[in-house]
Tab-separated table of C-alpha atoms and ligand atoms in Angstrom:
chain	number	residue	atom	x	y	z
A	1	GLN	CA	0.000	0.000	0.000
A	2	THR	CA	1.241	3.493	-0.903
A	3	LEU	CA	-1.194	5.588	1.165
A	4	HIS	CA	-1.498	5.100	4.927
A	5	SER	CA	-5.282	5.248	4.599
A	6	ARG	CA	-7.807	5.618	1.836
A	7	THR	CA	-8.690	9.200	2.727
A	8	LEU	CA	-8.369	12.660	1.253
A	9	GLU	CA	-5.944	13.545	4.078
A	10	ALA	CA	-3.685	10.637	3.145
A	11	VAL	CA	-3.638	11.779	-0.488
A	12	ALA	CA	-2.687	15.287	0.655
A	13	GLU	CA	0.101	13.853	2.873
A	14	HIS	CA	1.372	11.875	-0.086
A	15	ILE	CA	1.452	15.010	-2.264
A	16	LYS	CA	3.094	17.096	0.476
A	17	SER	CA	5.765	14.434	1.056
A	18	GLY	CA	7.259	15.407	-2.322
A	19	ARG	CA	6.995	11.861	-3.646
A	20	VAL	CA	4.310	12.847	-6.132
A	21	LYS	CA	5.946	14.133	-9.298
A	22	ASN	CA	3.733	12.870	-12.101
A	23	VAL	CA	0.011	13.361	-11.731
A	24	VAL	CA	-2.286	12.153	-14.469
A	25	VAL	CA	-5.761	13.710	-14.472
A	26	MET	CA	-8.747	12.296	-16.365
A	27	THR	CA	-11.843	14.416	-16.737
A	28	GLY	CA	-15.309	14.573	-18.229
A	29	ALA	CA	-18.347	16.801	-18.462
A	30	GLY	CA	-18.922	16.868	-14.680
A	31	ILE	CA	-16.077	19.371	-14.177
A	32	SER	CA	-17.892	21.891	-16.389
A	33	THR	CA	-21.458	21.630	-15.082
A	34	SER	CA	-20.921	24.383	-12.516
A	35	ALA	CA	-19.822	26.606	-15.426
A	36	GLY	CA	-23.337	26.182	-16.813
A	37	ILE	CA	-22.609	23.493	-19.423
A	38	PRO	CA	-24.820	20.417	-18.999
A	39	ASP	CA	-23.188	16.995	-18.800
A	40	PHE	CA	-24.472	14.096	-20.912
A	41	ARG	CA	-25.867	11.426	-18.624
A	42	SER	CA	-27.120	13.048	-15.416
A	43	PRO	CA	-30.752	11.902	-15.184
A	44	GLU	CA	-32.650	15.238	-15.182
A	45	THR	CA	-30.128	17.852	-16.250
A	46	GLY	CA	-27.954	15.911	-18.724
A	47	LEU	CA	-28.005	16.671	-22.454
A	48	TYR	CA	-29.207	13.226	-23.413
A	49	ALA	CA	-32.273	13.590	-21.184
A	50	ASN	CA	-33.132	16.918	-22.796
A	51	LEU	CA	-32.874	16.182	-26.482
A	52	ALA	CA	-36.506	15.222	-27.066
A	53	ARG	CA	-37.083	18.528	-28.835
A	54	LEU	CA	-34.540	17.514	-31.495
A	55	ASN	CA	-36.568	14.465	-32.555
A	56	LEU	CA	-33.661	12.063	-32.495
A	57	PRO	CA	-34.047	8.298	-32.961
A	58	TYR	CA	-31.892	7.929	-29.804
A	59	ALA	CA	-30.062	10.582	-27.772
A	60	GLU	CA	-26.490	9.741	-28.730
A	61	ALA	CA	-27.419	10.096	-32.438
A	62	VAL	CA	-26.660	13.806	-32.114
A	63	PHE	CA	-22.964	12.820	-31.943
A	64	ASP	CA	-23.129	9.886	-34.371
A	65	ILE	CA	-21.282	10.292	-37.661
A	66	SER	CA	-23.710	8.239	-39.791
A	67	PHE	CA	-26.681	10.131	-38.388
A	68	PHE	CA	-24.886	13.462	-38.894
A	69	LYS	CA	-24.373	12.695	-42.594
A	70	GLU	CA	-28.128	12.182	-42.971
A	71	ASN	CA	-29.223	14.986	-40.709
A	72	PRO	CA	-26.686	17.527	-39.404
A	73	GLU	CA	-29.342	19.866	-38.020
A	74	PRO	CA	-29.659	18.468	-34.467
A	75	PHE	CA	-25.902	18.728	-33.984
A	76	TYR	CA	-25.838	22.332	-35.175
A	77	THR	CA	-28.779	23.202	-32.935
A	78	LEU	CA	-26.773	21.889	-29.999
A	79	ALA	CA	-23.516	23.490	-31.191
A	80	HIS	CA	-25.280	26.850	-30.986
A	81	GLU	CA	-25.688	26.253	-27.241
A	82	LEU	CA	-22.366	24.572	-26.534
A	83	TYR	CA	-20.003	26.703	-28.617
A	84	PRO	CA	-17.067	27.895	-26.496
A	85	GLY	CA	-16.681	31.531	-25.577
A	86	LYS	CA	-19.563	32.135	-23.217
A	87	TYR	CA	-18.429	29.967	-20.303
A	88	ARG	CA	-15.846	30.509	-17.567
A	89	PRO	CA	-13.603	27.740	-16.176
A	90	THR	CA	-14.597	26.181	-12.845
A	91	ILE	CA	-12.400	25.848	-9.768
A	92	ALA	CA	-11.909	22.200	-10.762
A	93	HIS	CA	-10.225	23.446	-13.968
A	94	SER	CA	-8.096	25.845	-11.903
A	95	PHE	CA	-7.045	22.940	-9.672
A	96	ILE	CA	-5.553	21.187	-12.717
A	97	ARG	CA	-3.758	24.404	-13.618
A	98	LEU	CA	-2.429	24.557	-10.056
A	99	LEU	CA	-1.024	21.013	-10.334
A	100	ASN	CA	0.791	22.202	-13.438
A	101	ASP	CA	2.063	25.344	-11.704
A	102	LYS	CA	3.407	23.070	-8.945
A	103	GLY	CA	5.350	21.212	-11.636
A	104	ILE	CA	3.643	17.859	-11.004
A	105	LEU	CA	1.115	17.580	-13.842
A	106	LEU	CA	2.229	14.881	-16.259
A	107	LYS	CA	-0.878	14.917	-18.456
A	108	LEU	CA	-4.519	15.889	-18.503
A	109	PHE	CA	-6.771	13.580	-20.475
A	110	THR	CA	-10.103	15.258	-21.115
A	111	GLN	CA	-13.237	14.114	-22.874
A	112	ASN	CA	-14.541	17.663	-22.878
A	113	ILE	CA	-14.923	19.766	-25.986
A	114	ASP	CA	-15.443	23.094	-24.245
A	115	CYS	CA	-11.755	24.176	-24.227
A	116	LEU	CA	-12.118	25.368	-20.604
A	117	GLU	CA	-8.949	23.649	-19.419
A	118	ARG	CA	-6.924	25.765	-21.837
A	119	GLU	CA	-8.775	28.843	-20.756
A	120	ALA	CA	-7.883	28.015	-17.137
A	121	GLY	CA	-4.223	28.116	-18.175
A	122	VAL	CA	-3.314	24.451	-18.514
A	123	PRO	CA	-0.683	24.506	-21.292
A	124	ASP	CA	-1.566	22.941	-24.645
A	125	ASP	CA	1.193	20.338	-24.513
A	126	LYS	CA	-0.209	18.971	-21.230
A	127	ILE	CA	-3.715	18.428	-22.618
A	128	VAL	CA	-4.937	15.419	-24.542
A	129	GLU	CA	-8.363	16.247	-25.955
A	130	ALA	CA	-9.429	12.656	-26.359
A	131	HIS	CA	-12.732	13.561	-28.005
A	132	GLY	CA	-11.385	16.497	-29.995
A	133	SER	CA	-12.753	20.005	-29.527
A	134	PHE	CA	-14.377	22.983	-31.201
A	135	ALA	CA	-10.879	24.402	-31.819
A	136	ARG	CA	-10.761	23.278	-35.483
A	137	GLN	CA	-13.262	22.249	-38.137
A	138	SER	CA	-13.044	20.571	-41.508
A	139	CYS	CA	-15.017	19.036	-44.365
A	140	ILE	CA	-16.032	15.446	-43.636
A	141	GLU	CA	-15.656	14.581	-47.353
A	142	CYS	CA	-12.395	16.174	-48.563
A	143	ARG	CA	-10.929	16.962	-45.074
A	144	GLN	CA	-10.194	20.553	-46.129
A	145	ALA	CA	-9.882	22.855	-43.105
A	146	TYR	CA	-12.724	25.362	-42.764
A	147	PRO	CA	-12.254	28.940	-41.478
A	148	GLU	CA	-13.149	29.603	-37.849
A	149	ASP	CA	-14.890	32.901	-38.587
A	150	ASP	CA	-17.169	31.189	-41.089
A	151	ILE	CA	-18.232	28.410	-38.728
A	152	LYS	CA	-18.854	30.949	-35.990
A	153	GLN	CA	-21.232	32.814	-38.281
A	154	HIS	CA	-23.073	29.627	-39.187
A	155	ILE	CA	-23.346	28.480	-35.582
A	156	ALA	CA	-24.627	31.877	-34.492
A	157	ALA	CA	-27.201	31.812	-37.306
A	158	LYS	CA	-28.061	28.131	-36.669
A	159	SER	CA	-27.299	27.355	-40.300
A	160	ILE	CA	-25.227	24.498	-41.659
A	161	PRO	CA	-21.729	25.173	-42.973
A	162	ARG	CA	-20.579	23.498	-46.201
A	163	CYS	CA	-17.098	23.118	-47.628
A	164	HIS	CA	-15.989	26.021	-49.849
A	165	ASP	CA	-14.252	23.507	-52.145
A	166	CYS	CA	-16.510	20.463	-52.509
A	167	ASN	CA	-19.737	21.482	-50.766
A	168	GLY	CA	-19.361	18.577	-48.300
A	169	LEU	CA	-20.625	18.913	-44.741
A	170	VAL	CA	-18.340	20.747	-42.353
A	171	LYS	CA	-17.969	19.468	-38.805
A	172	PRO	CA	-15.953	20.700	-35.814
A	173	GLU	CA	-13.184	18.199	-35.074
A	174	ILE	CA	-15.122	16.638	-32.221
A	175	VAL	CA	-14.895	12.854	-32.149
A	176	PHE	CA	-18.315	11.436	-32.985
A	177	PHE	CA	-19.475	7.893	-32.292
A	178	GLY	CA	-18.161	5.888	-35.231
A	179	GLU	CA	-15.001	7.986	-35.565
A	180	GLN	CA	-11.430	7.304	-34.517
A	181	LEU	CA	-9.948	9.184	-31.559
A	182	PRO	CA	-7.106	11.607	-32.376
A	183	ALA	CA	-3.573	10.261	-32.803
A	184	ALA	CA	-2.544	12.260	-29.712
A	185	PHE	CA	-4.732	9.998	-27.596
A	186	PHE	CA	-3.054	6.821	-28.811
A	187	ALA	CA	0.382	8.398	-28.512
A	188	SER	CA	-0.229	9.189	-24.825
A	189	ARG	CA	-2.460	6.383	-23.625
A	190	ASP	CA	0.443	4.533	-21.948
A	191	LEU	CA	1.448	7.561	-19.870
A	192	PRO	CA	-0.757	6.632	-16.886
A	193	ARG	CA	1.786	3.860	-16.269
A	194	ASP	CA	4.347	6.555	-15.366
A	195	ALA	CA	1.973	8.302	-12.987
A	196	ASP	CA	2.470	8.326	-9.223
A	197	LEU	CA	-1.011	9.748	-8.670
A	198	CYS	CA	-4.132	9.491	-10.794
A	199	ILE	CA	-7.114	11.828	-10.370
A	200	VAL	CA	-10.406	11.068	-12.118
A	201	MET	CA	-13.026	13.840	-12.038
A	202	GLY	CA	-16.498	14.459	-13.435
A	203	THR	CA	-16.875	11.483	-15.741
A	204	SER	CA	-19.188	8.491	-15.830
A	205	LEU	CA	-16.388	6.466	-17.521
A	206	THR	CA	-18.906	4.933	-19.924
A	207	VAL	CA	-17.297	5.705	-23.272
A	208	GLN	CA	-14.407	3.558	-24.501
A	209	PRO	CA	-11.486	3.646	-25.005
A	210	PHE	CA	-11.209	6.613	-22.607
A	211	ALA	CA	-12.955	4.628	-19.868
A	212	SER	CA	-9.991	2.228	-19.728
A	213	LEU	CA	-7.373	4.908	-18.971
A	214	PRO	CA	-7.592	4.527	-15.168
A	215	GLU	CA	-6.830	0.812	-15.683
A	216	MET	CA	-3.487	1.726	-17.272
A	217	THR	CA	-1.981	2.908	-13.978
A	218	ARG	CA	0.323	0.656	-11.945
A	219	LYS	CA	-1.270	-1.268	-9.064
A	220	THR	CA	0.741	0.802	-6.567
A	221	THR	CA	-0.454	4.139	-7.945
A	222	PRO	CA	-3.094	5.811	-5.792
A	223	ARG	CA	-6.227	6.677	-7.773
A	224	VAL	CA	-8.533	9.416	-6.540
A	225	LEU	CA	-12.100	9.747	-7.772
A	226	ILE	CA	-13.724	13.161	-7.322
A	227	ASN	CA	-17.248	12.664	-8.626
A	228	LYS	CA	-20.913	12.650	-7.636
A	229	GLU	CA	-21.099	8.894	-8.061
A	230	ARG	CA	-18.772	5.942	-8.010
A	231	VAL	CA	-17.716	4.985	-11.563
A	232	GLY	CA	-15.668	2.340	-13.388
A	233	SER	CA	-13.478	0.238	-11.130
A	234	LEU	CA	-12.527	3.213	-8.957
A	235	GLY	CA	-12.783	2.190	-5.333
A	236	SER	CA	-11.710	-1.393	-5.912
A	237	GLY	CA	-7.925	-0.810	-5.838
A	238	THR	CA	-5.953	-0.944	-2.581
A	239	ASP	CA	-4.980	2.724	-2.935
A	240	ASP	CA	-8.213	4.065	-4.419
A	241	VAL	CA	-9.741	7.043	-2.615
A	242	LEU	CA	-13.312	8.120	-3.237
A	243	ILE	CA	-14.208	11.769	-2.734
A	244	LEU	CA	-17.869	11.605	-3.579
A	245	GLY	CA	-19.912	14.775	-4.110
A	246	ASP	CA	-19.516	17.957	-6.074
A	247	CYS	CA	-16.091	18.168	-7.738
A	248	ASP	CA	-15.610	21.872	-6.938
A	249	ASP	CA	-16.054	20.997	-3.241
A	250	GLY	CA	-13.729	18.023	-3.643
A	251	VAL	CA	-10.851	19.984	-5.186
A	252	ARG	CA	-11.285	22.750	-2.609
A	253	LYS	CA	-10.964	20.215	0.215
A	254	LEU	CA	-7.973	18.515	-1.370
A	255	ALA	CA	-6.222	21.829	-2.074
A	256	THR	CA	-6.884	22.993	1.491
A	257	ALA	CA	-5.423	19.755	2.893
A	258	CYS	CA	-2.332	20.338	0.718
A	259	GLY	CA	-1.978	23.890	2.076
A	260	TRP	CA	-2.906	25.384	-1.314
A	261	HIS	CA	-6.258	26.951	-0.416
A	262	ASP	CA	-5.354	30.601	-1.054
A	263	GLU	CA	-3.371	29.845	-4.198
A	264	LEU	CA	-6.271	27.919	-5.678
A	265	GLU	CA	-8.834	30.596	-4.861
A	266	SER	CA	-6.693	33.358	-6.322
A	267	LEU	CA	-5.965	31.375	-9.485
A	268	TRP	CA	-9.676	30.884	-9.971
A	269	ALA	CA	-10.555	34.522	-9.185
A	270	LYS	CA	-8.278	35.795	-11.980
B	1	LIG	P1	-21.325	11.984	-18.424
B	1	LIG	O1	-22.498	12.904	-18.497
B	1	LIG	O2	-21.494	10.618	-18.959
B	1	LIG	O3	-20.845	11.838	-16.900
B	1	LIG	C1	-20.675	12.964	-16.070
B	1	LIG	C2	-20.292	12.461	-14.672
B	1	LIG	O4	-20.001	13.590	-13.869
B	1	LIG	C3	-21.397	11.678	-13.976
B	1	LIG	O5	-20.827	10.596	-13.265
B	1	LIG	C4	-21.998	12.715	-13.015
B	1	LIG	O6	-22.539	12.140	-11.855
B	1	LIG	C5	-20.785	13.529	-12.674
B	1	LIG	N1	-21.056	14.942	-12.333
B	1	LIG	C6	-21.878	15.813	-12.949
B	1	LIG	N2	-21.808	17.032	-12.381
B	1	LIG	C7	-20.906	16.924	-11.365
B	1	LIG	C8	-20.394	17.823	-10.391
B	1	LIG	N3	-20.754	19.110	-10.350
B	1	LIG	N4	-19.509	17.348	-9.492
B	1	LIG	C9	-19.092	16.053	-9.529
B	1	LIG	N5	-19.540	15.166	-10.425
B	1	LIG	C10	-20.428	15.586	-11.335
B	1	LIG	O7	-20.114	12.748	-19.119
B	1	LIG	P2	-18.732	12.122	-19.661
B	1	LIG	O8	-18.257	11.038	-18.778
B	1	LIG	O9	-17.831	13.269	-19.914
B	1	LIG	O10	-18.696	12.054	-26.085
B	1	LIG	O11	-19.220	11.520	-21.048
B	1	LIG	C11	-18.304	10.855	-21.869
B	1	LIG	C12	-18.593	11.100	-23.329
B	1	LIG	O12	-19.940	10.745	-23.630
B	1	LIG	C13	-18.505	12.540	-23.753
B	1	LIG	O13	-17.189	12.940	-24.064
B	1	LIG	C14	-19.394	12.621	-24.957
B	1	LIG	C15	-20.507	11.715	-24.511
B	1	LIG	O14	-21.173	11.046	-25.517
B	1	LIG	C16	-18.786	12.650	-27.269
B	1	LIG	O15	-19.456	13.640	-27.454
B	1	LIG	C17	-17.984	12.025	-28.329
C-alpha cells in the first residue's frame, strides 16, 4: 500500500511528502457543469435527457457520424448552445492548472470539448483532448480545413456550414461515435503507467477507449475519484480514494489539505 489510509488527508500527505511528481488527471463533463454546461448522462439535467425537442431516434445520435451525414441539423442546434466563448472555467479546472504550476502535472486527459482547461491556463502540450474540440473544423468529405470565422457565423445563425471547395458537410473536429480518436490519444495512452497519482473527475467512464485509462496505472499508484457517483473500477484498488460529491467541493478540500487553499482561490478569481 502506498497511502497510509484511503482518505483525502492521506492523499494530501502523499502530495506534500514530495513523492508525487507525475500526476495524471482524467476528466469529463462533470467538471464543467458548474460553469453552466450540462453533462451528458445526469438523469434530469444531462443533455441526453433533454434532447426530445430535437426528434432524435436515440439521444447519442446527435454525436453519431452516420446520423450526422443524414441529418446535421440536431448537432448544429446543440452546437449553438455549446459553442465555447460564453463559459468561464470552474475551480476544478483551476485545480488542474495549479497542479501544473506546482510542476507535477504529467498529463490531462479530457473528454470535454469546451476548451475550458486551456482557458484556465493548462498549457496545450499537457492536454490530450481525447474527443477532440471545437478548436478546429473541416469538411467530412475532402478533409479541407474550414475557417473559424465562417463556422462561428453559421453556428450563431443556426445554419449548416458546407465546404468552400466540394460542398461537403463541415464538422468541428469533435470525435463522434463511429469515428477514430485523435492520434494524440493513442500516442499518450500509456502515460498513466508513469503516474504516481491518478485523479479522475467528473466522468461516468462509460465511453471507450477513454474509460480504460484509469486501468493503465500501476497497481501501486493511488487513484482518486472526485465525482458525484462511483464509476468504473474506482474504489476497488488498494490505494483508491473516493471523494464523492460535487467536484468543486472536492478539489477545494484537497487543495486545502495540501496547504494550497489561497493559491487555488486566487488562481480561480483571476
Ligand atoms: P457523463 O455525463 O457521462 O458523466 C458525467 C459524470 O459527472 C457523472 O458521473 C456525473 O454524476 C458527474 N457529475 C456531474 N456534475 C458533477 C459535479 N458538479 N460534481 C461532480 N460530479 C459531477 O459525461 P462524460 O463522462 O464526460 O462524447 O461523457 C463521456 C462522453 O460521452 C462525452 O465525451 C461525450 C458523450 O457522448 C462525445 O461527445 C464524443
